[in-house]
CSV table of C-alpha atoms in Angstrom, one decimal:
chain,number,residue,atom,x,y,z
A,24,MET,CA,103.0,134.4,97.9
A,25,SER,CA,101.0,132.4,96.2
A,26,THR,CA,97.7,131.2,98.0
A,27,ALA,CA,95.4,128.2,98.0
A,28,TYR,CA,92.0,127.5,99.9
A,29,LEU,CA,91.7,124.3,101.4
A,30,PHE,CA,87.7,123.7,101.8
A,31,PRO,CA,86.9,121.0,104.5
A,32,GLY,CA,84.2,118.2,103.9
A,33,GLN,CA,81.8,116.7,106.5
A,34,GLY,CA,82.9,115.9,109.9
A,35,ALA,CA,84.3,119.2,110.4
A,36,GLN,CA,80.8,120.5,111.6
A,37,THR,CA,80.0,121.6,115.0
A,38,PRO,CA,76.3,122.8,116.4
A,39,GLY,CA,76.1,126.6,115.7
A,40,PHE,CA,79.2,127.0,113.3
A,41,LEU,CA,76.7,129.2,110.5
A,42,HIS,CA,75.9,131.2,114.0
A,43,ARG,CA,79.6,131.9,114.4
A,44,LEU,CA,80.4,133.0,111.0
A,45,PRO,CA,82.4,136.9,111.1
A,46,GLU,CA,79.9,139.7,110.9
A,47,HIS,CA,80.4,140.9,107.4
A,48,PRO,CA,77.9,142.2,104.6
A,49,ALA,CA,79.3,139.4,102.2
A,50,VAL,CA,78.1,136.8,104.9
A,51,ARG,CA,75.0,138.2,105.5
A,52,ARG,CA,74.5,138.5,101.5
A,53,THR,CA,75.6,134.8,100.9
A,54,LEU,CA,72.9,133.5,104.3
A,55,ASP,CA,70.2,135.7,102.2
A,56,GLU,CA,71.0,134.1,99.3
A,57,SER,CA,71.0,130.8,100.1
A,58,ASP,CA,67.5,131.6,102.0
A,59,ALA,CA,66.1,132.5,98.8
A,60,ALA,CA,67.5,129.4,96.7
A,61,LEU,CA,66.6,127.1,99.5
A,62,GLY,CA,63.3,128.5,100.4
A,63,LEU,CA,64.4,128.3,103.9
A,64,ASP,CA,66.5,129.8,107.0
A,65,VAL,CA,69.8,128.4,106.6
A,66,LEU,CA,70.4,129.2,110.2
A,67,THR,CA,68.4,126.4,111.3
A,68,LEU,CA,70.5,123.9,109.6
A,69,ASP,CA,73.1,123.8,112.4
A,70,SER,CA,71.2,122.9,115.4
A,71,ALA,CA,72.8,119.8,116.9
A,72,GLN,CA,69.5,118.0,115.8
A,73,ALA,CA,69.6,119.5,112.4
A,74,LEU,CA,73.0,118.4,111.7
A,75,LEU,CA,72.4,114.7,112.0
A,76,SER,CA,70.8,115.0,108.5
A,77,THR,CA,73.6,114.6,106.1
A,78,ARG,CA,71.9,117.1,103.6
A,79,ASN,CA,71.9,119.9,106.3
A,80,VAL,CA,75.5,119.3,106.9
A,81,GLN,CA,76.6,119.4,103.4
A,82,LEU,CA,74.7,122.3,102.7
A,83,SER,CA,76.1,124.4,105.8
A,84,VAL,CA,79.1,123.4,105.1
A,85,LEU,CA,79.1,124.8,101.5
A,86,ILE,CA,77.5,127.8,102.6
A,87,ALA,CA,79.6,128.6,105.6
A,88,GLY,CA,83.1,127.9,102.8
A,89,VAL,CA,81.4,130.2,100.2
A,90,ALA,CA,80.4,133.0,102.5
A,91,VAL,CA,83.5,133.4,104.2
A,92,VAL,CA,85.4,133.2,101.3
A,93,ARG,CA,83.1,136.2,99.5
A,94,ALA,CA,84.1,138.3,102.6
A,95,LEU,CA,87.7,137.6,102.1
A,96,ALA,CA,87.6,138.6,98.3
A,97,GLN,CA,85.8,141.7,99.1
A,98,GLU,CA,88.9,142.4,101.7
A,99,GLY,CA,91.1,142.1,98.9
A,100,MET,CA,92.3,138.6,99.2
A,101,GLN,CA,94.2,137.2,96.1
A,102,VAL,CA,94.1,133.7,95.7
A,103,ASP,CA,95.7,131.2,93.1
A,104,ALA,CA,93.9,128.0,93.5
A,105,ALA,CA,91.4,126.0,95.5
A,106,ALA,CA,90.7,122.2,96.6
A,107,GLY,CA,88.3,120.9,98.5
A,108,LEU,CA,88.0,117.3,100.5
A,109,SER,CA,84.6,115.9,99.4
A,110,VAL,CA,81.7,118.2,99.7
A,111,GLY,CA,84.4,121.0,100.1
A,112,ALA,CA,85.2,120.4,96.1
A,113,PHE,CA,81.8,122.1,95.2
A,114,GLY,CA,82.7,125.3,97.4
A,115,ALA,CA,86.4,124.9,95.7
A,116,ALA,CA,84.4,124.8,92.4
A,117,VAL,CA,82.3,128.3,93.3
A,118,ALA,CA,85.6,130.0,94.4
A,119,CYS,CA,87.3,129.3,91.0
A,120,GLY,CA,84.4,130.5,88.8
A,121,ALA,CA,83.4,126.8,87.5
A,122,LEU,CA,80.4,126.7,88.8
A,123,GLY,CA,77.6,128.7,90.2
A,124,PHE,CA,76.5,129.2,93.8
A,125,ALA,CA,72.9,128.5,93.2
A,126,ASP,CA,73.7,125.5,91.1
A,127,ALA,CA,76.4,124.2,94.1
A,128,LEU,CA,73.5,124.6,96.5
A,129,ALA,CA,70.7,122.7,94.2
A,130,LEU,CA,73.7,120.0,93.4
A,131,VAL,CA,74.9,119.6,97.2
A,132,GLU,CA,70.8,119.3,98.5
A,133,ILE,CA,70.7,116.4,95.6
A,134,ARG,CA,73.9,114.5,96.8
A,135,GLY,CA,73.2,114.8,100.6
A,136,GLU,CA,69.3,113.6,100.1
A,137,CYS,CA,70.5,111.0,98.1
A,138,MET,CA,73.3,109.7,100.2
A,139,GLU,CA,70.8,110.2,103.4
A,140,ARG,CA,68.1,108.3,101.5
A,141,ALA,CA,70.4,105.1,100.3
A,142,TYR,CA,71.6,104.7,103.9
A,143,PRO,CA,69.8,106.2,106.7
A,144,LYS,CA,71.7,103.8,109.1
A,145,GLY,CA,73.8,101.2,109.9
A,146,TYR,CA,77.1,102.8,108.2
A,147,GLY,CA,79.3,105.5,108.7
A,148,MET,CA,83.1,106.6,108.6
A,149,ALA,CA,85.8,105.9,110.9
A,150,ALA,CA,89.6,107.6,111.1
A,151,ILE,CA,93.0,105.8,111.9
A,152,GLY,CA,95.6,107.2,112.6
A,153,GLY,CA,99.3,106.2,112.7
A,154,LEU,CA,99.2,103.3,110.2
A,155,ASP,CA,99.6,103.8,106.5
A,156,GLU,CA,97.4,103.4,103.4
A,157,ARG,CA,99.0,100.0,103.0
A,158,GLN,CA,98.6,98.7,106.3
A,159,VAL,CA,95.1,99.9,106.8
A,160,ALA,CA,94.4,98.0,103.5
A,161,ALA,CA,95.7,94.7,105.3
A,162,ILE,CA,93.3,95.5,107.9
A,163,LEU,CA,90.5,95.8,105.9
A,164,GLU,CA,91.1,92.7,103.7
A,165,ARG,CA,91.7,90.6,106.9
A,166,VAL,CA,87.9,92.3,108.2
A,167,GLY,CA,86.5,90.9,104.6
A,168,GLY,CA,87.3,93.8,102.6
A,169,ALA,CA,84.1,94.6,99.9
A,170,GLY,CA,82.6,91.3,101.0
A,171,ALA,CA,82.1,93.0,104.5
A,172,GLN,CA,81.4,96.5,102.7
A,173,ILE,CA,84.5,98.4,104.4
A,174,TYR,CA,86.7,100.1,101.7
A,175,ILE,CA,89.7,102.9,102.6
A,176,ALA,CA,87.7,106.5,101.9
A,177,ASN,CA,90.5,109.4,102.3
A,178,VAL,CA,94.3,109.1,102.5
A,179,ASN,CA,94.4,112.6,104.5
A,180,ALA,CA,98.1,112.0,105.4
A,181,PRO,CA,100.8,109.8,105.1
A,182,THR,CA,99.6,107.8,108.2
A,183,GLN,CA,95.9,109.1,108.5
A,184,VAL,CA,93.7,107.2,106.6
A,185,VAL,CA,89.5,107.3,106.7
A,186,VAL,CA,87.7,104.3,105.8
A,187,SER,CA,84.1,103.9,105.0
A,188,GLY,CA,81.8,101.1,105.1
A,189,ALA,CA,79.2,99.2,107.3
A,190,ASP,CA,78.9,99.5,111.4
A,191,PRO,CA,79.9,95.9,112.0
A,192,ALA,CA,82.8,96.2,109.4
A,193,LEU,CA,84.1,99.7,110.9
A,194,ASP,CA,84.0,98.2,114.7
A,195,ALA,CA,86.1,95.5,113.5
A,196,ALA,CA,88.8,97.6,111.4
A,197,MET,CA,88.9,100.0,114.2
A,198,LYS,CA,89.6,97.2,116.8
A,199,LEU,CA,92.1,95.7,115.0
A,200,ALA,CA,93.7,98.8,114.1
A,201,ARG,CA,94.4,99.9,117.6
A,202,GLU,CA,95.6,96.2,118.5
A,203,ARG,CA,98.2,96.6,115.0
A,204,GLY,CA,99.6,99.9,116.9
A,205,ALA,CA,97.2,102.7,115.5
A,206,ARG,CA,97.5,106.0,117.9
A,207,ARG,CA,93.8,106.7,116.7
A,208,ALA,CA,91.0,105.0,115.6
A,209,GLU,CA,87.7,106.3,116.2
A,210,ARG,CA,84.3,107.1,114.3
A,211,LEU,CA,83.5,110.3,112.4
A,212,ALA,CA,80.4,112.4,112.5
A,213,VAL,CA,79.5,111.2,109.1
A,214,THR,CA,76.7,108.5,108.8
A,215,THR,CA,76.9,107.5,105.2
A,216,PRO,CA,79.8,105.4,103.6
A,217,SER,CA,81.0,108.2,101.8
A,218,HIS,CA,83.9,107.6,99.0
A,219,SER,CA,83.0,104.1,98.2
A,220,PRO,CA,81.4,101.9,95.6
A,221,LEU,CA,78.4,102.3,97.5
A,222,LEU,CA,77.3,105.4,96.4
A,223,HIS,CA,77.8,104.6,92.8
A,224,ALA,CA,73.9,105.5,92.6
A,225,VAL,CA,74.6,108.9,94.0
A,226,ALA,CA,77.3,109.7,91.3
A,227,GLU,CA,75.1,108.8,88.7
A,228,ARG,CA,72.3,110.9,90.1
A,229,LEU,CA,74.4,113.8,90.5
A,230,ALA,CA,75.8,113.4,86.6
A,231,ALA,CA,71.9,113.4,85.6
A,232,ALA,CA,71.4,116.5,87.2
A,233,MET,CA,74.5,118.3,86.1
A,234,ARG,CA,73.1,117.9,82.3
A,235,THR,CA,71.4,121.1,82.9
A,236,ILE,CA,73.8,122.9,84.9
A,237,GLU,CA,76.5,125.1,83.4
A,238,PHE,CA,80.0,124.8,84.2
A,239,HIS,CA,83.0,127.4,83.4
A,240,THR,CA,86.7,127.4,82.8
A,241,PRO,CA,87.9,128.1,86.2
A,242,GLN,CA,89.4,131.4,87.0
A,243,LEU,CA,92.0,129.7,89.6
A,244,LEU,CA,93.6,126.4,90.1
A,245,TYR,CA,91.3,123.7,90.7
A,246,VAL,CA,92.6,120.5,92.3
A,247,SER,CA,90.9,117.3,92.0
A,248,ASN,CA,90.9,115.1,95.6
A,249,ARG,CA,89.6,112.3,93.4
A,250,ARG,CA,92.8,112.0,91.0
A,251,ALA,CA,95.1,114.7,92.8
A,252,ARG,CA,95.6,116.6,89.6
A,253,ALA,CA,95.3,120.2,88.3
A,254,VAL,CA,92.1,120.1,86.4
A,255,ARG,CA,92.0,123.4,83.9
A,256,ASP,CA,88.8,122.8,82.2
A,257,ALA,CA,84.9,122.8,83.0
A,258,ALA,CA,84.5,119.0,82.0
A,259,GLY,CA,87.2,118.3,84.6
A,260,VAL,CA,85.8,119.8,87.4
A,261,ARG,CA,82.1,118.4,86.2
A,262,GLU,CA,83.5,115.0,86.4
A,263,ASP,CA,85.1,115.5,89.7
A,264,LEU,CA,82.3,116.7,91.7
A,265,ILE,CA,80.3,113.7,89.8
A,266,LEU,CA,82.5,111.0,90.9
A,267,ASN,CA,84.3,111.7,93.9
A,268,VAL,CA,81.7,110.9,95.7
A,269,GLU,CA,82.2,107.4,94.8
A,270,ASN,CA,85.8,107.4,94.9
A,271,VAL,CA,89.0,107.5,97.1
A,272,VAL,CA,89.8,111.0,98.1
A,273,HIS,CA,93.4,111.7,97.7
A,274,TRP,CA,93.9,114.5,100.0
A,275,HIS,CA,97.4,114.6,100.9
A,276,ASP,CA,98.4,114.2,97.1
A,277,SER,CA,96.0,117.0,96.3
A,278,VAL,CA,97.9,119.0,98.6
A,279,THR,CA,101.5,118.0,97.6
A,280,VAL,CA,100.6,118.7,94.2
A,281,LEU,CA,99.4,122.5,95.2
A,282,TYR,CA,102.6,122.8,97.3
A,283,GLU,CA,104.5,121.8,94.5
A,284,LEU,CA,102.9,124.3,92.1
A,285,GLY,CA,104.2,127.3,94.4
A,286,MET,CA,101.2,127.4,97.2
A,287,ARG,CA,102.9,128.7,100.3
A,288,PHE,CA,99.9,129.9,102.2
A,289,PHE,CA,96.7,127.6,102.9
A,290,VAL,CA,93.7,129.0,104.0
A,291,GLU,CA,90.9,127.0,105.3
A,292,PRO,CA,87.3,128.4,105.1
A,293,PRO,CA,85.1,127.0,107.7
A,294,PRO,CA,83.9,124.8,109.5
A,295,GLY,CA,86.9,123.3,111.5
A,296,GLN,CA,90.8,123.2,111.3
A,297,VAL,CA,91.7,119.6,110.5
A,298,LEU,CA,93.1,120.6,107.2
A,299,THR,CA,95.3,123.6,108.5
A,300,ARG,CA,96.7,120.7,110.6
A,301,LEU,CA,97.4,118.6,108.2
A,302,ALA,CA,98.8,121.3,105.8
A,303,ARG,CA,101.3,122.7,108.6
A,304,GLU,CA,102.6,119.1,109.2
A,305,ALA,CA,103.3,118.2,105.7
A,306,PHE,CA,104.8,121.5,105.1
A,307,PRO,CA,106.3,123.2,107.8
A,308,THR,CA,108.2,125.9,105.4
A,309,ALA,CA,104.2,126.9,103.9
A,310,ARG,CA,102.0,128.9,106.2
A,311,ALA,CA,98.3,127.6,106.9
A,312,ILE,CA,95.6,129.3,108.7
A,313,ALA,CA,92.3,128.3,109.4
A,314,ALA,CA,89.5,131.2,109.1
A,315,GLU,CA,88.1,130.2,112.4
A,316,GLU,CA,91.5,131.4,114.1
A,317,ALA,CA,91.6,134.9,112.6
A,318,PRO,CA,89.9,137.9,111.6
A,319,ILE,CA,89.1,138.5,108.3
A,320,ARG,CA,91.1,141.3,107.5
A,321,SER,CA,94.3,139.5,109.3
A,322,ILE,CA,94.0,136.8,107.2
A,323,VAL,CA,94.0,138.8,104.4
A,324,HIS,CA,96.9,141.0,106.0
A,325,ALA,CA,98.8,137.7,106.4
A,326,ALA,CA,98.3,136.3,102.9
A,327,GLN,CA,100.2,139.6,101.7
A,328,ARG,CA,103.3,139.7,104.0
A,329,PRO,CA,106.5,137.9,102.6
A,330,MET,CA,107.8,134.5,103.8
């Protein structure tokens, strides 16, 4: 059975999630490697106070995902593909062998710090459930669109759309969405206007940083969440990691590509279970499990069982 990793992005974190990682030698080694690379104790990054920082959230999400994927690999997990939502794309690039972990840590630290400095307050993201992309686009146009600094950021499911922008515009969009029948319209635990043109300068900074980073041909199938296409070369992975910060994340289309390419078992590294739920809803004939739901060895055994 073909298997794919689905790496979550910012917003899935909860206080203490690094401390809840499974006890496993590969997890411990990854935490130690992260300590050395960043020059700090990474277990200080997941307190409620620390997670108010975009930098800390993005680093800890990357660390958690890579740690568990390494533990799964040590226990014999065979994987065919990976995709990552937003900053989760860096975890997917590491899992595919396209990017070294130490380099990923350095780049994600730059990404998070630049996003945090550019928009320390007054911006964020909101999820709207029960309306499709066209309906949400009409709401944003009514609110004021780019002039009001609000944009579609993620299309996570046919009727789950995330918007990004300035606080007043987000409040107005959520209010109008509820009036137009949205089942859900609420702010996410993200304090920057991710996946919008407002972050163009961050993409430029990442591009500059990546000039000295070596990328490799992915050894697993890597699916870009910006283009919702399979990427088979190092340059394509590099481009995706640079540009996804300022472009719409087509997550539903990305997972659809994985399914169409034969993936029937999806594993979501920590933190969270949102991507698992979305995969189950979109593809009932596939199986999906979040690493938070089961021990490492049981996930490996589940991947080896026939459908």
